[in-house]
Amino acid sequence: MLGLFGKSKTVADQLVEVLVQAGVERIYGIVGDSLNALSDAIRRNDAIEWVHVHNEESAAFMAAAEAQVTGRLAVCAGSCGPGNTHLIQGVFDAHRSAAPVLAIASHIVSTEIGTGFFQETDPKRLFEQASHWTELVSSPEQMPRMARIGIQQAVGLRGAAVLVLPGDVLEADATNDTGTGSPVAGPVLGTPPDDVIAELAERINAAGTVAIFGGIGAAGARAELLELAELVGAPIGHSLRGKEALQYDNPYDVGMSGLLGYGACYQATHEADLLLLLGTDFPYRQFLPQKNTVQIDLDPSRLGRRTALDLGVAGDVGATLRALIPRLERKDHKFLHKMLGKHVDELERVVGAYTEKVEDLVPIHPEYVASILDEEAAEDAVFTADTGMCTSWAARYITPNGRRRVLGSFVHGTMANALPHALGAAKVDPSRQVISMSGDGGLAMLLGELLTAKLHNLPVKVVVFNNSSLGMVRLEMLVAGDPPYETDHDHVDFAAIARAAGLHAVRVEKPTDVRGALRDVLDHDGPALLDVVTDPDALEIPPHITKEEAAGFALAAGRSVMSGGVGQMLHLARTNLRNIPR
């Protein structure tokens, strides 16, 4: 069987053909000996490219971002041993974010497996917890079938799948025809049985007041969710991942619950007679009432694992609501109006934290930087946020509008994701503005990816919140009543490092310079970095903490600590309140 240029077609050639048939345009990774046959097959195929990175972890992050931005399959690869163990961090993040990613984990020569050979690991055992499916291809006869099964696992189940291929199998001659094929669609968007819809309607109709808490699983059902809220007078709260789809232009919005929460969401979910959890696997049990709750989710395994349920409904949120709404009775909006009023009160209570004399405060308050970024960024920008305080600033200040995207490690919670996520998003569409909200701790961890930005001339804009501290860990220690320990480090000039790597870079230490410097970086034609020296004592405080946590925080905090503002959300909340009939 011949491949390109008259050479025998290898298993690697066949794998590349299958990936191209599935619509894959690139593979992220670092070349290495056990991957040589694959990288050579890509070199000889003009339909696909190899995107060189500087850490396999970043390769998986980039693939995850591509999959989340496009909704299509993305691919990353790691060589045997250490290449796989670097790769797994990003694969875990992709999997927990439900991003359809196929990871190609090459293995040592098959005849040496089990002998303790150089760089030997067991990729199958290694990746099983980080994927829906991980399988070893032990002979050429298993291809291309195994590749197509792996693709379908990633696409059908929405998450990571891992194809383990020993180097000698990759370079072996293919024995089967590649044929043609493409992955089928994603999850089945099913409607629950009629008796379940009837019980759901009965419970909602019997409740005096109803509140809604929506997540990313309700993103495709925005119109139905708003219709439901209007019909039953339900305030709508949302999770962090649900924010970009559910908050904007929402007359029923009462904010977000959880550690990064704001507004009246917590009150609404606890005071309602019935809480509807729609498409969310919100992990923090302490922010849920643990009673009077109905949950709707496409994945039955998620039902009831965060809270006690009166009813669990397995089904697509949109399909379920379309079947449900005709059976519901209209309720008055007294509870909704009360919660909208509380929402405005809560936002106004904290908004001064970032507006009052902020242009005179040095070090610069990170809330101020995030609010200016929100104003200056494009209407269709993609934001990526590092885990930690940057996630807080993105949650509270980046205003969604139905076109913007906000990506982060919101489920896995790993550091250093923002820059490689941004690189993956920029690789998909270099014409779209992509902004990495990087913490100095996260950026330092995968600093080499600045070289990746330069190498591929990816026009990412990196905004570094440089407080010389691991801010979220610092906050955790304060809340526990402990003084910060080993969270702070020497000041670093990241702008100088970026310039040395060939990027355009600006460093800002005065708040009056923030807007101009940010505009300079955003307007630059190519990769650019803004290094903003921010206040390590400006920390986000959860809206609801225990008395013990509050006492510990007061005991440990020796300086002013801000509770965080809410950006343009206050304007929306005031507008919604004005629309209430008086």
GROMACS .gro file of N, CA, C and O in nm, residues 362-363 474 478 535-538 553-554 556-562:
model
   68
  362VAL      N    1  -0.192   5.365   4.432
  362VAL     CA    2  -0.072   5.295   4.391
  362VAL      C    3  -0.029   5.205   4.506
  362VAL      O    4  -0.023   5.251   4.620
  363PRO      N    5   0.000   5.076   4.481
  363PRO     CA    6  -0.005   5.005   4.353
  363PRO      C    7  -0.146   5.005   4.293
  363PRO      O    8  -0.245   5.024   4.363
  474ARG      N    9  -0.300   3.338   4.892
  474ARG     CA   10  -0.285   3.438   4.998
  474ARG      C   11  -0.420   3.462   5.067
  474ARG      O   12  -0.430   3.469   5.190
  478LEU      N   13  -0.554   3.398   5.458
  478LEU     CA   14  -0.614   3.504   5.539
  478LEU      C   15  -0.748   3.461   5.596
  478LEU      O   16  -0.778   3.483   5.714
  535ASP      N   17  -0.184   4.575   4.315
  535ASP     CA   18  -0.179   4.567   4.461
  535ASP      C   19  -0.207   4.424   4.508
  535ASP      O   20  -0.315   4.371   4.483
  536PRO      N   21  -0.114   4.361   4.579
  536PRO     CA   22  -0.139   4.224   4.628
  536PRO      C   23  -0.245   4.218   4.736
  536PRO      O   24  -0.297   4.110   4.767
  537ASP      N   25  -0.279   4.332   4.797
  537ASP     CA   26  -0.379   4.334   4.903
  537ASP      C   27  -0.520   4.360   4.852
  537ASP      O   28  -0.613   4.368   4.932
  538ALA      N   29  -0.535   4.375   4.721
  538ALA     CA   30  -0.668   4.390   4.663
  538ALA      C   31  -0.719   4.251   4.629
  538ALA      O   32  -0.689   4.196   4.524
  553PHE      N   33  -1.030   3.606   5.882
  553PHE     CA   34  -0.985   3.707   5.787
  553PHE      C   35  -0.953   3.837   5.858
  553PHE      O   36  -0.850   3.900   5.834
  554ALA      N   37  -1.043   3.879   5.946
  554ALA     CA   38  -1.021   4.005   6.019
  554ALA      C   39  -0.896   3.995   6.105
  554ALA      O   40  -0.822   4.093   6.122
  556ALA      N   41  -0.625   3.814   6.044
  556ALA     CA   42  -0.501   3.804   5.968
  556ALA      C   43  -0.474   3.925   5.879
  556ALA      O   44  -0.360   3.955   5.847
  557ALA      N   45  -0.579   3.995   5.836
  557ALA     CA   46  -0.560   4.105   5.742
  557ALA      C   47  -0.505   4.227   5.812
  557ALA      O   48  -0.570   4.284   5.898
  558GLY      N   49  -0.390   4.266   5.772
  558GLY     CA   50  -0.328   4.381   5.836
  558GLY      C   51  -0.345   4.509   5.757
  558GLY      O   52  -0.311   4.617   5.806
  559ARG      N   53  -0.395   4.496   5.632
  559ARG     CA   54  -0.411   4.613   5.548
  559ARG      C   55  -0.549   4.610   5.483
  559ARG      O   56  -0.623   4.511   5.494
  560SER      N   57  -0.583   4.718   5.412
  560SER     CA   58  -0.714   4.727   5.346
  560SER      C   59  -0.728   4.618   5.241
  560SER      O   60  -0.640   4.597   5.159
  561VAL      N   61  -0.841   4.548   5.243
  561VAL     CA   62  -0.870   4.445   5.144
  561VAL      C   63  -1.004   4.476   5.080
  561VAL      O   64  -1.103   4.496   5.148
  562MET      N   65  -1.006   4.480   4.948
  562MET     CA   66  -1.127   4.519   4.877
  562MET      C   67  -1.218   4.397   4.857
  562MET      O   68  -1.172   4.284   4.847
   0.00000   0.00000   0.00000
